[in-house]
Short mmCIF file of C-alpha atoms in Angstrom, two decimals:
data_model
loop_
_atom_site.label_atom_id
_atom_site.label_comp_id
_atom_site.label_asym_id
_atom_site.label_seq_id
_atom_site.Cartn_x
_atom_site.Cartn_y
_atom_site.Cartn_z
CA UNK C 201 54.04 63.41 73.82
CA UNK C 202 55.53 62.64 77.36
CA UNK C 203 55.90 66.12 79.96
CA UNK C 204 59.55 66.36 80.63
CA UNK C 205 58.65 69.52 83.09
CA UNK C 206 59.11 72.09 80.55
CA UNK C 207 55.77 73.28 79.14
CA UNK C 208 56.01 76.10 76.59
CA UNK C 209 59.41 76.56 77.22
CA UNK C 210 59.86 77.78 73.94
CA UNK C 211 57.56 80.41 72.42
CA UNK C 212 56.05 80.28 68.78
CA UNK C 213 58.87 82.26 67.56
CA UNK C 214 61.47 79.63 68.45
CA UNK C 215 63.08 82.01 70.87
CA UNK C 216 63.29 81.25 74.63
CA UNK C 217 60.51 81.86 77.25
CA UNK C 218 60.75 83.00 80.05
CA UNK C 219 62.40 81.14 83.05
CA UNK C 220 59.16 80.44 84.93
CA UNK C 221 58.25 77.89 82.08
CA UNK C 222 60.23 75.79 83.46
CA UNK C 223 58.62 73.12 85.33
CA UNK C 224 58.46 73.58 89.00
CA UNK C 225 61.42 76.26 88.74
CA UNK C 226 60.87 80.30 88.36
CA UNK C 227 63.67 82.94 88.25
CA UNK C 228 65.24 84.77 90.84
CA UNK C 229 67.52 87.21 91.39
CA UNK C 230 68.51 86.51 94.93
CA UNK C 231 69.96 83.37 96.16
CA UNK C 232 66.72 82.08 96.39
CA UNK C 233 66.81 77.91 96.51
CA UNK C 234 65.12 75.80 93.66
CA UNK C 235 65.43 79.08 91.64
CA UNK C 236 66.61 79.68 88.40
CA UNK C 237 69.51 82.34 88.59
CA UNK C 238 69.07 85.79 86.56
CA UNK C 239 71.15 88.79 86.95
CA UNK C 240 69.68 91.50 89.22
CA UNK C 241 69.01 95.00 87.45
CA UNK C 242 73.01 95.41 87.64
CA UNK C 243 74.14 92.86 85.85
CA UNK C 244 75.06 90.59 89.05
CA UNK C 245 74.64 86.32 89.87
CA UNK C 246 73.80 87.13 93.42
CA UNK C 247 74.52 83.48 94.99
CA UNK C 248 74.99 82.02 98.98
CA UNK C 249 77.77 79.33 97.46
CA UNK C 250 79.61 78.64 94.88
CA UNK C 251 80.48 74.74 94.85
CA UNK C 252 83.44 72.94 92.25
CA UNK C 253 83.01 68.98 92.26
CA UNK C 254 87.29 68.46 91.38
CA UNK C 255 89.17 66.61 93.29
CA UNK C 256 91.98 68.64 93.30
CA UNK C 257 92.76 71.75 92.07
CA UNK C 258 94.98 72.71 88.92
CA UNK C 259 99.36 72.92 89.81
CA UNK C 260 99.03 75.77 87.57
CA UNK C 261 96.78 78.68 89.27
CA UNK C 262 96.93 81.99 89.47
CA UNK C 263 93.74 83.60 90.87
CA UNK C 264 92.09 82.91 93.96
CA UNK C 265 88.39 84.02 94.94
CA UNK C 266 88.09 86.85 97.72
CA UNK C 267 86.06 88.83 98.65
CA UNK C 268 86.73 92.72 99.33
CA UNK C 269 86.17 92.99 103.34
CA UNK C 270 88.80 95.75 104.67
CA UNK C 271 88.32 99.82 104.70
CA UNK C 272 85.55 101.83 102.92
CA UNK C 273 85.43 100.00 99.75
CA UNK C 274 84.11 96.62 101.98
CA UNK C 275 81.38 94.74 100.36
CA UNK C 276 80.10 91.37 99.32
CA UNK C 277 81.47 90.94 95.73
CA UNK C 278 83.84 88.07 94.85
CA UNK C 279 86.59 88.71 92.64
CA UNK C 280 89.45 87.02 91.01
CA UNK C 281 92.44 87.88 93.19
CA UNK C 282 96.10 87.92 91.83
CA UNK C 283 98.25 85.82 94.33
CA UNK C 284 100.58 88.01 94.10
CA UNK C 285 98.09 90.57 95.85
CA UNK C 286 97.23 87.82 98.08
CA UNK C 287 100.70 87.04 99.39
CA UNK C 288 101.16 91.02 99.90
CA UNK C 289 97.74 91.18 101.61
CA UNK C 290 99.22 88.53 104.12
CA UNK C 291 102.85 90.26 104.44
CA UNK C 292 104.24 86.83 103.13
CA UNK C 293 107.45 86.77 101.90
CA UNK C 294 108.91 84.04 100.02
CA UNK C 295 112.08 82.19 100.99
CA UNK C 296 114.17 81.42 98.10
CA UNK C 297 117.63 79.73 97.73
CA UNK C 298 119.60 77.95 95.02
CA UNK C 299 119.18 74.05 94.73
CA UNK C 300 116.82 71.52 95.97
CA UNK C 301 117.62 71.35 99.36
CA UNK C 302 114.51 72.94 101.23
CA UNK C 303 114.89 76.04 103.38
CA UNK C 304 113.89 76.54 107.07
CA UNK C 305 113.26 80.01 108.41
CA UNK C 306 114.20 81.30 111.92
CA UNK C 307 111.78 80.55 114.69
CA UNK C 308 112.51 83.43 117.24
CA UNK C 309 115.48 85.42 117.56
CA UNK C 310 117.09 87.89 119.81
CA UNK C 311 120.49 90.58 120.85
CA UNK C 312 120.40 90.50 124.69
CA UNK C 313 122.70 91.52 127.06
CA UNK C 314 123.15 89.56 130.18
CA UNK C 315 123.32 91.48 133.33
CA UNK C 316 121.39 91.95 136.89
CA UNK C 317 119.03 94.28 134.12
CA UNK C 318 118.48 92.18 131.22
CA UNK C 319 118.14 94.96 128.08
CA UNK C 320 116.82 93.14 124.88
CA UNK C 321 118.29 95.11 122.12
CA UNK C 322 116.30 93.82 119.30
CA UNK C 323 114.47 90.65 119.17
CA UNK C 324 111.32 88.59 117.48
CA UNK C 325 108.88 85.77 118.82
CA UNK C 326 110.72 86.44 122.29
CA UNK C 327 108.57 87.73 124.98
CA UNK C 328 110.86 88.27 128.06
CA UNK C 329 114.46 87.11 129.32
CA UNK C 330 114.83 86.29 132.73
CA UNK C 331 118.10 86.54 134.50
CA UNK C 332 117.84 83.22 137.05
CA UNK C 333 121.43 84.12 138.13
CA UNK C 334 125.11 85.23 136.64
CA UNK C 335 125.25 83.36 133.27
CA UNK C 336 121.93 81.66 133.41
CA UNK C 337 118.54 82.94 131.92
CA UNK C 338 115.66 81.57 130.70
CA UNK C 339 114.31 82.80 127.26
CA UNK C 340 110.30 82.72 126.69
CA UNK C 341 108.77 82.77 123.64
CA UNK C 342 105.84 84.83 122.56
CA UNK C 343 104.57 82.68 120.72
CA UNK C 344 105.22 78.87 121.65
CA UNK C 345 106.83 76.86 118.96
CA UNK C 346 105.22 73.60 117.78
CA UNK C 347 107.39 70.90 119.49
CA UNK C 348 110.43 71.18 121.87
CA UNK C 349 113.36 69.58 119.68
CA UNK C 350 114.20 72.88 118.23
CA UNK C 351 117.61 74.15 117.31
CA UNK C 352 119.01 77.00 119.43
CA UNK C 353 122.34 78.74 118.04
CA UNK C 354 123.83 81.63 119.39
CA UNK C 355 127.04 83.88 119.25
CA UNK C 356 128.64 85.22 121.90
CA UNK C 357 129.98 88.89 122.43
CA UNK C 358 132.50 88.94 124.85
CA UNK C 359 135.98 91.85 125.55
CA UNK C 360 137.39 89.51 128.24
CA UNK C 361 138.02 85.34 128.15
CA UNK C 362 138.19 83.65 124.48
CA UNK C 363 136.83 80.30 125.55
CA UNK C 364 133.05 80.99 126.36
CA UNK C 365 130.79 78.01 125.82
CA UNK C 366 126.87 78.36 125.42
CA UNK C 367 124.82 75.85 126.39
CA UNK C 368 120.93 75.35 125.99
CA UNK C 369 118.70 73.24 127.89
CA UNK C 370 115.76 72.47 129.28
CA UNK C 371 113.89 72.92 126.07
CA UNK C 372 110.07 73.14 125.99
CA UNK C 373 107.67 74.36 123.33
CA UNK C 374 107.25 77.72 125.39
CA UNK C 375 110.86 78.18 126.54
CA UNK C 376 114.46 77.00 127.40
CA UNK C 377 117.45 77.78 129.93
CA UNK C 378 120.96 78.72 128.81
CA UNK C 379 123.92 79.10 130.26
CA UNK C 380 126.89 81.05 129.12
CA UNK C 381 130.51 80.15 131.13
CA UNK C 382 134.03 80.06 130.00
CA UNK C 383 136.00 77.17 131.63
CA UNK C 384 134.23 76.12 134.95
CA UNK C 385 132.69 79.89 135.42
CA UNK C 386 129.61 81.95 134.14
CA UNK C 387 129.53 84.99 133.28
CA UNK C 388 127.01 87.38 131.85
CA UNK C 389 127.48 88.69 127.76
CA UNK C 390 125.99 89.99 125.34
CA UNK C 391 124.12 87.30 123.36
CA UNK C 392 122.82 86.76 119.97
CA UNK C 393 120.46 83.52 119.30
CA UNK C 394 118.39 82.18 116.99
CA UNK C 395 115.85 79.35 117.20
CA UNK C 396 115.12 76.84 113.96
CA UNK C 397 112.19 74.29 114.28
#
């Protein structure tokens, strides 16, 4: 009869021998190459990778692999993790809206008031505003936004004048200019924006 590489792989009592029967193989239970894999005196596969040979994965999951690394329960088990726990993990938050029309979520924002002392009242993704004169600043971003034809609305808070006008330009991926005037002069507000990209 021909040697297939298993020799005595099964004993006389027609139950299964032990790994190391196995032609040019023995067990291990460490991720030990050209090894066959037993669990370790707890009950664990201890392995350096699992590898999945589809070409895509399923619309339809609802687990992902992870591995506990944060505080004092750290170690180097993976687990099945919810994505649910996942998204909270990552402080996502999901954006949803009626209809199929896709949404877009604010870039940077801010609630400045314009003055000799620029005072940012509340603000996110901006890192400074820099009065360049009366009604003319430049906003910077803190972090820069991923190309320069972004969208920058604003509102304007003004007591005095009821035709202010603002006016962004000079757009780049780190920063842009605006001006806020009413008629032919500028003036200094308080100013609300908000950048889409």
């Amino acid at each position: 009869m021909a040697d297939y590489g298993i020799t005595d792989a099964v004993s006389s009592t027609g139950t299964a021998a032990n790994a190391s029967k196995v032609g040019n193989y023995s067990p291990a239970a460490t991720n030990t190459a050209s090894t066959v894999a037993v669990r370790d005196s707890s009950g664990d596969l201890v392995t350096r990778l699992l590898r999945q040979e589809y070409a895509t994965t399923g619309g339809t999951c609802a687990y992902i692999l992870g591995q506990n690394a944060v505080g004092s329960g750290a170690d180097n088990y993976a687990r099945p993790i919810p994505l649910a726990t996942l998204k909270t993990a990552l402080g996502v938050t999901d954006i949803t809206s009626p209809g199929s029309a896709p949404s877009f979520a604010c870039r940077a924002w801010a609630n400045f008031d314009e003055g000799t002392t620029v005072v940012i009242n509340a603000s996110g993704n901006i890192a400074s505003v820099v009065r360049n004169s009366t009604g003319n600043y430049t906003v910077n971003f803190a972090t820069a936004m991923p190309h320069a034809n972004y969208v920058v609305t604003a509102s304007i808070n003004a007591t005095a004048y009821n035709d202010w006008v603002f006016q962004p330009r000079s757009q780049t991926t780190t920063s842009f200019i605006c001006d806020t005037k009413h008629g032919s002069s500028y003036g200094d507000v308080n100013l609300q924006i908000a950048v889409f990209c």
